[in-house]
Coordinates of C-alpha atoms in Angstrom, one line a residue:
M1 CA -16.1 -45.5 -16.5
M2 CA -15.6 -48.0 -13.8
M3 CA -12.4 -46.3 -13.0
D4 CA -13.7 -42.9 -12.7
S5 CA -16.2 -43.9 -10.1
A6 CA -13.5 -45.5 -8.4
L7 CA -11.8 -42.5 -8.1
M8 CA -14.5 -40.7 -7.2
A9 CA -15.4 -43.0 -4.3
V10 CA -12.0 -42.5 -2.9
K11 CA -11.3 -38.8 -3.4
P12 CA -10.8 -38.3 0.3
E13 CA -8.0 -41.0 0.6
I14 CA -6.8 -39.6 -2.5
A15 CA -6.7 -36.0 -1.2
L16 CA -4.8 -37.3 2.3
V17 CA -2.3 -39.0 0.2
I18 CA -1.5 -36.1 -1.9
F19 CA -1.2 -33.5 0.9
G20 CA 0.8 -36.1 2.9
M21 CA 3.3 -36.8 0.3
V22 CA 3.7 -32.8 -0.5
L23 CA 3.9 -32.0 3.2
L24 CA 6.2 -34.6 3.7
I25 CA 8.8 -33.2 1.3
Y26 CA 8.1 -29.4 1.9
G27 CA 9.0 -30.3 5.9
A28 CA 12.3 -32.0 4.9
F29 CA 13.4 -29.1 3.1
R30 CA 12.5 -26.1 5.1
G31 CA 12.8 -28.2 8.5
D32 CA 11.4 -27.3 11.8
G33 CA 10.5 -23.8 10.8
S34 CA 8.0 -25.4 8.6
A35 CA 5.8 -27.0 11.4
R36 CA 3.1 -24.2 11.9
V37 CA 2.6 -24.0 8.2
T38 CA 2.8 -27.8 7.8
L39 CA 0.2 -28.1 11.0
G40 CA -1.9 -25.6 9.3
L41 CA -2.2 -27.4 5.8
A42 CA -2.4 -30.8 7.2
F43 CA -5.7 -29.4 8.7
V44 CA -6.7 -27.9 5.3
A45 CA -6.2 -31.3 3.9
L46 CA -8.6 -33.4 6.8
A47 CA -11.2 -30.5 5.7
V48 CA -10.9 -31.2 1.8
A49 CA -11.4 -35.0 2.8
A50 CA -14.4 -34.1 4.7
I51 CA -15.7 -32.2 1.9
F52 CA -15.1 -34.7 -0.8
L53 CA -16.8 -37.2 1.7
L54 CA -19.9 -35.1 1.8
C55 CA -20.3 -34.0 -1.7
P56 CA -22.4 -36.2 -4.2
P57 CA -22.5 -38.4 -5.9
Y58 CA -20.6 -40.8 -3.5
G59 CA -21.2 -38.4 -0.6
G60 CA -24.7 -36.9 -0.4
G61 CA -25.2 -37.0 3.6
L62 CA -23.8 -39.8 5.4
G63 CA -25.7 -42.8 4.2
S64 CA -28.1 -41.8 1.4
A65 CA -25.2 -42.4 -1.8
P66 CA -25.0 -45.7 -3.2
V67 CA -22.8 -48.4 -2.2
V68 CA -19.4 -48.4 -4.4
H69 CA -16.7 -51.1 -4.5
V70 CA -13.2 -50.0 -5.8
F71 CA -10.3 -51.7 -6.8
D72 CA -11.6 -55.3 -7.5
R73 CA -13.7 -55.3 -4.5
M74 CA -10.8 -54.6 -2.2
L75 CA -12.6 -51.4 -0.6
V76 CA -16.3 -50.5 -0.1
Q77 CA -17.6 -46.9 0.4
D78 CA -21.1 -47.7 1.9
G79 CA -23.0 -45.3 4.5
F80 CA -21.1 -47.4 7.7
A81 CA -17.9 -46.0 6.3
R82 CA -18.9 -42.7 5.6
F83 CA -20.4 -42.4 8.8
V84 CA -17.4 -43.4 10.7
K85 CA -14.9 -41.8 8.4
L86 CA -16.5 -38.5 8.9
I87 CA -15.8 -39.1 12.8
L88 CA -12.4 -39.7 12.1
L89 CA -11.4 -36.7 10.0
I90 CA -13.5 -34.5 12.7
A91 CA -11.6 -36.2 15.4
S92 CA -7.9 -36.0 13.5
G93 CA -8.6 -32.4 12.4
L94 CA -9.8 -31.4 16.2
S95 CA -6.7 -33.2 17.8
L96 CA -4.3 -30.9 15.2
V97 CA -5.8 -27.9 16.2
M98 CA -5.4 -28.8 20.1
S99 CA -1.7 -29.6 19.7
W100 CA 0.1 -26.3 18.6
S101 CA 0.5 -24.9 21.6
Y102 CA 1.5 -27.7 23.5
L103 CA 4.0 -28.8 21.0
R104 CA 5.1 -25.0 20.9
E105 CA 5.8 -25.1 24.6
E106 CA 7.5 -28.1 24.7
K107 CA 9.7 -27.3 22.1
L108 CA 8.0 -30.2 19.9
A109 CA 6.9 -28.3 17.1
R110 CA 8.3 -30.6 14.3
P111 CA 6.8 -30.9 10.6
E112 CA 6.6 -34.5 10.9
Y113 CA 4.1 -34.7 13.5
P114 CA 1.1 -33.4 11.3
V115 CA 2.1 -35.9 8.4
L116 CA 2.2 -38.6 10.9
V117 CA -1.6 -37.8 11.5
L118 CA -2.5 -37.5 8.0
F119 CA -1.0 -41.0 7.4
A120 CA -2.2 -42.6 10.4
T121 CA -6.2 -41.0 9.3
L122 CA -5.3 -42.4 5.7
G123 CA -4.8 -45.8 7.6
M124 CA -7.9 -45.8 9.6
M125 CA -9.9 -44.6 6.4
L126 CA -8.7 -47.6 4.6
M127 CA -9.5 -50.1 7.3
V128 CA -13.0 -48.6 7.9
S129 CA -13.6 -49.1 4.0
A130 CA -11.7 -52.5 3.9
N131 CA -13.7 -55.3 2.2
D132 CA -11.0 -57.8 2.3
F133 CA -8.7 -58.6 4.8
L134 CA -5.5 -58.0 2.6
A135 CA -6.7 -54.2 2.4
L136 CA -7.5 -54.4 6.2
Y137 CA -4.2 -55.7 6.9
V138 CA -2.6 -52.9 4.9
G139 CA -4.7 -50.0 6.4
L140 CA -4.1 -51.4 9.8
E141 CA -0.2 -51.5 9.3
L142 CA -0.4 -47.9 7.6
Q143 CA -2.0 -46.7 10.9
S144 CA 0.0 -48.5 13.5
L145 CA 3.6 -47.6 12.1
A146 CA 2.5 -43.8 12.4
L147 CA 1.2 -44.5 15.7
Y148 CA 4.0 -46.1 17.2
V149 CA 6.3 -43.1 16.2
L150 CA 3.8 -40.6 17.6
A151 CA 3.8 -42.5 20.8
A152 CA 7.4 -41.9 21.0
F153 CA 7.4 -38.4 19.6
R154 CA 9.2 -37.0 22.5
R155 CA 12.5 -38.4 21.9
D156 CA 14.6 -37.1 25.0
D157 CA 11.8 -38.6 27.3
T158 CA 12.1 -41.9 29.1
K159 CA 8.4 -42.3 29.3
S160 CA 7.7 -41.3 26.0
S161 CA 10.2 -43.6 24.6
E162 CA 9.0 -46.6 27.0
A163 CA 5.5 -46.0 25.6
G164 CA 6.6 -46.1 22.0
L165 CA 8.5 -49.4 22.8
K166 CA 5.6 -51.2 24.2
Y167 CA 3.3 -50.1 22.0
F168 CA 5.5 -51.4 18.9
V169 CA 6.3 -54.4 20.7
L170 CA 2.6 -55.1 21.8
G171 CA 1.6 -53.9 18.3
A172 CA 3.9 -56.2 16.6
L173 CA 2.0 -59.4 18.6
S174 CA -1.2 -58.2 17.3
S175 CA -0.2 -57.7 13.9
G176 CA 1.1 -61.4 14.0
L177 CA -2.1 -62.7 15.5
I178 CA -4.4 -61.0 13.0
L179 CA -2.2 -62.6 10.2
Y180 CA -2.3 -65.9 11.6
G181 CA -6.1 -65.7 11.9
I182 CA -6.4 -64.7 8.4
S183 CA -3.9 -67.5 7.1
L184 CA -6.2 -69.8 8.8
I185 CA -9.1 -68.7 7.2
Y186 CA -7.5 -68.6 4.0
G187 CA -6.5 -72.1 4.3
Y188 CA -10.0 -73.4 5.0
A189 CA -12.0 -70.9 2.9
G190 CA -9.4 -69.9 -0.4
T191 CA -10.2 -66.6 0.0
T192 CA -9.9 -63.1 1.9
Q193 CA -12.6 -61.1 0.3
F194 CA -15.8 -60.4 2.7
A195 CA -18.5 -61.0 0.4
A196 CA -17.1 -64.4 -0.9
L197 CA -16.6 -65.4 3.0
A198 CA -19.7 -64.7 4.1
P199 CA -21.5 -67.6 2.9
L200 CA -18.7 -69.9 3.2
L201 CA -18.5 -69.5 6.8
G202 CA -22.0 -70.1 7.9
G203 CA -23.3 -73.5 9.8
T204 CA -20.7 -75.5 11.6
P205 CA -17.4 -74.4 10.6
P206 CA -14.2 -76.2 10.7
L207 CA -11.8 -76.0 13.8
G208 CA -9.4 -74.3 11.9
V209 CA -11.7 -71.4 11.0
L210 CA -12.8 -71.2 14.8
F211 CA -8.8 -70.9 15.8
G212 CA -8.7 -68.1 12.9
L213 CA -11.7 -66.0 14.3
V214 CA -10.1 -66.2 17.7
F215 CA -6.6 -65.0 16.8
I216 CA -8.5 -62.3 14.3
C217 CA -10.6 -61.2 17.9
A218 CA -7.7 -61.1 20.2
A219 CA -5.8 -58.9 17.8
M220 CA -8.7 -56.6 17.5
A221 CA -9.3 -56.6 21.2
F222 CA -5.7 -55.3 21.5
K223 CA -6.6 -52.4 18.9
V224 CA -9.4 -51.2 20.9
A225 CA -7.9 -51.7 24.3
A226 CA -10.3 -54.0 25.5
V227 CA -9.7 -56.8 28.2
P228 CA -7.4 -59.0 28.4
F229 CA -5.5 -57.2 26.0
H230 CA -5.7 -53.9 27.7
M231 CA -2.1 -53.4 29.6
W232 CA -0.8 -51.4 26.7
A233 CA -3.1 -48.7 27.2
P234 CA -2.4 -46.7 30.6
D235 CA 1.6 -46.9 30.0
V236 CA 1.2 -45.4 26.4
Y237 CA -1.7 -43.1 27.4
E238 CA 0.7 -41.7 30.2
G239 CA 3.9 -41.5 28.4
A240 CA 2.9 -40.3 25.1
P241 CA 2.6 -36.3 24.8
T242 CA -1.0 -35.3 26.2
P243 CA -2.3 -34.2 22.6
I244 CA -1.1 -37.7 21.1
T245 CA -2.8 -39.3 23.8
A246 CA -5.7 -37.4 22.9
F247 CA -5.6 -38.4 19.6
F248 CA -5.0 -42.0 20.2
A249 CA -8.1 -41.8 22.7
A250 CA -10.3 -40.6 19.7
A251 CA -9.8 -41.4 16.4
P252 CA -8.1 -44.8 16.3
K253 CA -10.3 -46.0 19.1
V254 CA -13.3 -45.5 17.0
A255 CA -11.6 -46.8 13.7
A256 CA -10.4 -50.3 15.3
L257 CA -14.3 -50.3 17.0
A258 CA -15.6 -49.9 13.4
L259 CA -13.5 -52.4 11.6
F260 CA -13.9 -55.0 14.6
T261 CA -17.7 -54.3 13.8
R262 CA -17.2 -54.6 10.0
I263 CA -15.1 -58.1 10.1
L264 CA -17.9 -59.7 12.7
M265 CA -20.9 -58.4 10.9
Q266 CA -19.9 -59.0 7.3
P267 CA -17.5 -62.3 6.6
M268 CA -17.8 -63.7 10.3
A269 CA -21.8 -62.9 10.2
G270 CA -22.7 -66.7 9.9
L271 CA -20.2 -67.2 13.0
T272 CA -22.4 -65.1 15.4
P273 CA -22.9 -67.6 17.8
Q274 CA -19.3 -68.5 18.3
W275 CA -17.8 -65.0 17.8
Q276 CA -20.6 -63.6 20.2
Q277 CA -19.4 -65.5 23.4
I278 CA -16.2 -63.5 22.8
I279 CA -17.4 -60.3 22.3
V280 CA -19.9 -61.0 25.6
F281 CA -16.7 -62.1 27.9
T282 CA -14.3 -58.5 26.4
A283 CA -17.3 -56.3 27.0
V284 CA -18.2 -57.7 30.8
A285 CA -14.2 -58.0 31.6
S286 CA -13.4 -54.4 30.2
M287 CA -16.5 -52.8 31.6
L288 CA -15.3 -54.1 35.3
V289 CA -11.5 -53.9 34.5
G290 CA -11.8 -50.2 33.5
S291 CA -14.3 -49.2 36.3
F292 CA -12.1 -50.5 39.1
G293 CA -8.8 -49.9 37.6
G294 CA -9.5 -46.3 37.4
L295 CA -10.3 -45.9 41.2
M296 CA -6.7 -45.8 42.5
Q297 CA -5.2 -43.7 39.8
G298 CA -3.6 -40.2 40.5
N299 CA -2.4 -39.5 36.8
F300 CA -5.1 -37.8 34.6
K301 CA -3.9 -39.5 31.2
R302 CA -4.0 -42.8 33.1
L303 CA -7.2 -42.5 34.7
M304 CA -8.5 -41.6 31.2
A305 CA -6.9 -44.6 30.0
Y306 CA -8.9 -46.9 32.1
S307 CA -11.6 -45.1 31.1
S308 CA -11.3 -45.7 27.3
I309 CA -10.8 -49.5 28.4
A310 CA -14.6 -49.1 30.1
N311 CA -16.0 -47.2 27.2
A312 CA -14.6 -50.2 24.7
G313 CA -16.9 -52.4 27.1
Y314 CA -19.8 -50.3 26.6
A315 CA -19.2 -49.8 23.0
L316 CA -18.6 -53.6 22.3
I317 CA -22.0 -54.7 23.9
G318 CA -23.6 -53.1 20.9
L319 CA -21.6 -55.1 18.9
A320 CA -22.4 -58.8 21.1
I321 CA -26.0 -57.7 20.2
G322 CA -25.2 -58.6 16.5
K323 CA -28.5 -56.8 15.3
E324 CA -29.0 -53.3 13.6
A325 CA -30.0 -51.8 17.0
G326 CA -26.8 -53.0 18.3
I327 CA -24.8 -51.4 15.7
Q328 CA -26.9 -48.1 15.8
A329 CA -26.1 -47.9 19.4
L330 CA -22.3 -48.3 18.8
L331 CA -22.2 -45.7 16.3
I332 CA -24.1 -43.1 18.4
Y333 CA -21.9 -44.4 21.8
L334 CA -19.1 -43.6 19.1
S335 CA -20.4 -40.4 17.9
I336 CA -20.5 -38.8 21.6
Y337 CA -17.3 -40.6 23.1
Y338 CA -14.8 -39.0 20.8
L339 CA -16.1 -35.5 21.4
N340 CA -16.1 -35.7 25.4
T341 CA -12.9 -37.5 25.3
L342 CA -11.1 -34.7 23.3
G343 CA -12.8 -31.8 25.3
A344 CA -11.6 -33.3 28.6
F345 CA -8.1 -33.7 27.4
G346 CA -8.5 -29.9 25.8
V347 CA -9.1 -28.9 29.2
L348 CA -5.8 -30.4 30.4
L349 CA -3.8 -29.1 27.7
C350 CA -5.2 -25.6 28.7
L351 CA -3.6 -25.5 32.0
R352 CA -0.2 -25.5 32.6
R353 CA 1.7 -24.4 36.1
N354 CA 5.4 -22.9 36.1
G355 CA 5.9 -23.7 32.2
K356 CA 4.9 -27.5 32.7
A357 CA 2.0 -29.5 31.3
V358 CA -0.6 -30.1 34.0
E359 CA -1.2 -34.1 34.1
Q360 CA -1.6 -35.2 37.9
I361 CA -5.5 -35.0 38.9
S362 CA -3.9 -33.3 42.1
D363 CA -2.8 -30.3 39.8
L364 CA -6.4 -29.5 39.2
S365 CA -7.1 -28.6 42.9
G366 CA -9.2 -25.7 43.1
I367 CA -9.0 -24.5 39.5
A368 CA -12.8 -23.7 39.9
K369 CA -11.9 -20.2 41.6
S370 CA -9.0 -19.2 39.4
N371 CA -10.2 -20.9 35.8
P372 CA -14.2 -21.6 36.3
L373 CA -14.9 -21.6 32.8
F374 CA -12.1 -24.3 32.6
A375 CA -13.9 -26.2 35.3
V376 CA -17.2 -25.9 34.1
A377 CA -16.3 -27.6 30.6
M378 CA -14.4 -30.2 32.7
V379 CA -17.7 -31.0 34.8
I380 CA -19.8 -31.4 31.7
F381 CA -17.2 -33.8 30.1
M382 CA -17.2 -35.7 33.3
F383 CA -20.7 -36.1 33.7
S384 CA -21.1 -36.9 30.3
L385 CA -18.6 -39.7 30.5
A386 CA -20.3 -40.6 33.6
G387 CA -24.0 -40.8 31.8
V388 CA -25.3 -38.2 33.9
P389 CA -28.4 -36.7 32.4
P390 CA -29.1 -34.6 30.7
L391 CA -26.0 -34.7 28.9
A392 CA -24.9 -36.4 25.4
G393 CA -22.9 -39.5 27.5
F394 CA -26.3 -40.3 29.1
L395 CA -27.6 -40.6 25.5
G396 CA -24.9 -43.0 24.1
K397 CA -25.5 -45.4 27.3
Y398 CA -29.0 -45.1 27.2
F399 CA -29.2 -46.4 23.5
I400 CA -26.4 -49.2 24.2
F401 CA -28.4 -50.4 27.5
L402 CA -32.0 -50.2 25.5
A403 CA -30.6 -52.1 22.7
A404 CA -29.2 -54.9 25.4
V405 CA -32.8 -55.2 26.8
Q406 CA -34.3 -55.4 23.6
A407 CA -32.2 -58.4 22.9
Q408 CA -32.8 -60.1 25.8
M409 CA -29.7 -59.4 27.2
V410 CA -30.6 -57.4 30.4
W411 CA -27.9 -59.0 32.3
I412 CA -25.1 -57.4 30.3
A413 CA -26.8 -54.0 30.9
I414 CA -27.2 -54.5 34.4
I415 CA -23.5 -54.8 34.5
G416 CA -23.0 -52.1 32.3
V417 CA -25.3 -49.9 34.7
L418 CA -23.5 -50.9 37.8
S419 CA -19.8 -50.4 36.5
S420 CA -21.0 -47.1 35.2
V421 CA -21.8 -46.2 39.0
I422 CA -18.2 -47.4 40.1
A423 CA -16.6 -45.5 37.3
A424 CA -18.5 -42.2 38.1
F425 CA -16.7 -42.3 41.5
Y426 CA -13.7 -41.3 39.7
Y427 CA -15.3 -38.8 37.5
L428 CA -16.8 -37.3 40.6
R429 CA -13.3 -37.5 42.3
I430 CA -11.9 -34.7 39.3
I431 CA -14.8 -32.7 40.2
K432 CA -14.1 -32.9 43.9
V433 CA -10.7 -31.7 43.4
M434 CA -11.4 -28.9 41.3
Y435 CA -14.2 -27.1 43.6
F436 CA -13.4 -28.5 46.8
D437 CA -9.6 -29.0 47.4
K438 CA -7.2 -26.0 47.9
P439 CA -5.5 -24.3 44.8
I440 CA -1.9 -25.3 44.7
G441 CA -0.5 -22.3 43.0
S442 CA -1.6 -20.2 40.0
L443 CA -1.6 -21.4 36.6
D444 CA 0.1 -20.0 33.4
P445 CA -2.0 -18.0 31.2
L446 CA -2.3 -19.9 27.8
A447 CA -3.9 -17.6 24.8
D448 CA -4.4 -20.5 22.3
R449 CA -7.9 -19.6 20.7
G450 CA -7.7 -22.7 18.6
L451 CA -7.5 -24.9 21.5
H452 CA -10.5 -22.9 23.9
A453 CA -12.6 -23.1 20.6
V454 CA -12.0 -26.8 20.4
V455 CA -13.1 -27.1 24.2
G456 CA -16.0 -24.8 24.0
L457 CA -17.3 -26.5 20.8
A458 CA -17.2 -29.9 22.3
A459 CA -18.6 -28.8 25.7
I460 CA -21.7 -27.1 23.9
L461 CA -22.2 -30.3 21.7
M462 CA -22.4 -32.3 25.2
L463 CA -25.4 -30.2 25.9
V464 CA -27.4 -29.7 22.3
M465 CA -26.8 -33.3 21.5
I466 CA -29.3 -34.3 24.3
V467 CA -31.7 -31.5 23.1
W468 CA -31.5 -32.4 19.4
P469 CA -30.1 -35.8 18.9
T470 CA -32.2 -36.9 15.7
P471 CA -29.3 -36.2 13.0
I472 CA -26.7 -38.5 14.8
I473 CA -29.9 -41.3 15.8
D474 CA -30.9 -41.4 12.0
S475 CA -27.7 -41.1 10.5
A476 CA -26.5 -44.0 12.3
L477 CA -29.2 -46.3 11.6
I478 CA -28.6 -45.4 8.0
A479 CA -25.2 -46.5 8.5
A480 CA -26.1 -49.7 10.5
R481 CA -28.4 -50.6 8.0
S482 CA -26.3 -50.3 5.2
L483 CA -23.3 -52.5 6.9
I484 CA -26.1 -55.1 8.0
G485 CA -27.6 -55.0 4.5
G486 CA -23.8 -55.0 2.4

């Protein structure tokens, strides 16, 4: 019976494993001609995993199902994990839908692409459910190895190869940091299980444990592209193919922030005064570097990299608070951020000129006249990222800053507001280029209904969430309580 309950709780992960292995073998035998079928089946795999996640007895919404520990308590299925996993599955599915036309036009349509996305998503889901540092590391590396290959997916392009190499080298460094941190904590505590560590790491911890905490925080800061470990993001975002950049900016970012949150709020909960200082510094530095760094960018993807750095800072404010309200605000923010990001990259993918993908901000000149719907969608996403009401991005920042004020951290909320004002300049610059600059040439028609549907859906949700935010707010609260209570 215990094995049956364990299998029931990890049905989404099992579905991804089975589909991933089958598609890997199918693609190997059928070759590049199977790319479209493989991509479609990968989307089906993500949909099946999402259905398993939401179905009772271990789904039943996002937080009402029981907490289940599986594989000798190595993994946990709780409300927090279910909430984040649903975001990951949706983000990965939308990324696959967005990618087909680009891969076809750039002659990159190969079956390994959707398989890599599936295994990366599987790694992220294991990360989010990790209840032991060993399980955490396995999930982290499964995700990372797939992402290294995806970053360098365009093998004949120098920038893509450079992006993959930089991401691999720095990723290997972060893996070493987290392993060293885990070894220090294990050496002093004698266990790697989160539940067993929590009561041991309270009070005045040994100096070695604090060093382990610092190493783990540094490694996780790299994974979320937070300052001072953000240097890889602009180059990787620019060098990777655009749909892969969109995937990087959405799913892995959410997974890494969720994992960071679980580590600090469960096994490291007793060390809150120590890690809170680190997170506060990282949040403030990320907001400022992301806001100022994006001001002079001419490449849209590099600009979005600095935007993601700033957004990591805003999300980390919720974690720095270290309370239920802060975690709820963080989850609300992530629920909105990934749709904003995918929508903005979706508009970019819809625009091609002379058979080539559009990447420079100047390439958007005057598209409001030739492609008014795309321009309106981009306006929605840019204003939402800037936190302008009445769009959903305002809701995310409102909850983050409100939680900071309620936690007597008014000063960090003020810095967040000021950095949002600074970042609004480069979001507004994109709108100015679209509506007031002269067109520099006609755009190629792109009849990809799936891509258009993703952009339209994301834009509509940015408008609807502010009017009807209750489902997100309530689900985030249940997820936060599940994490704090776990």
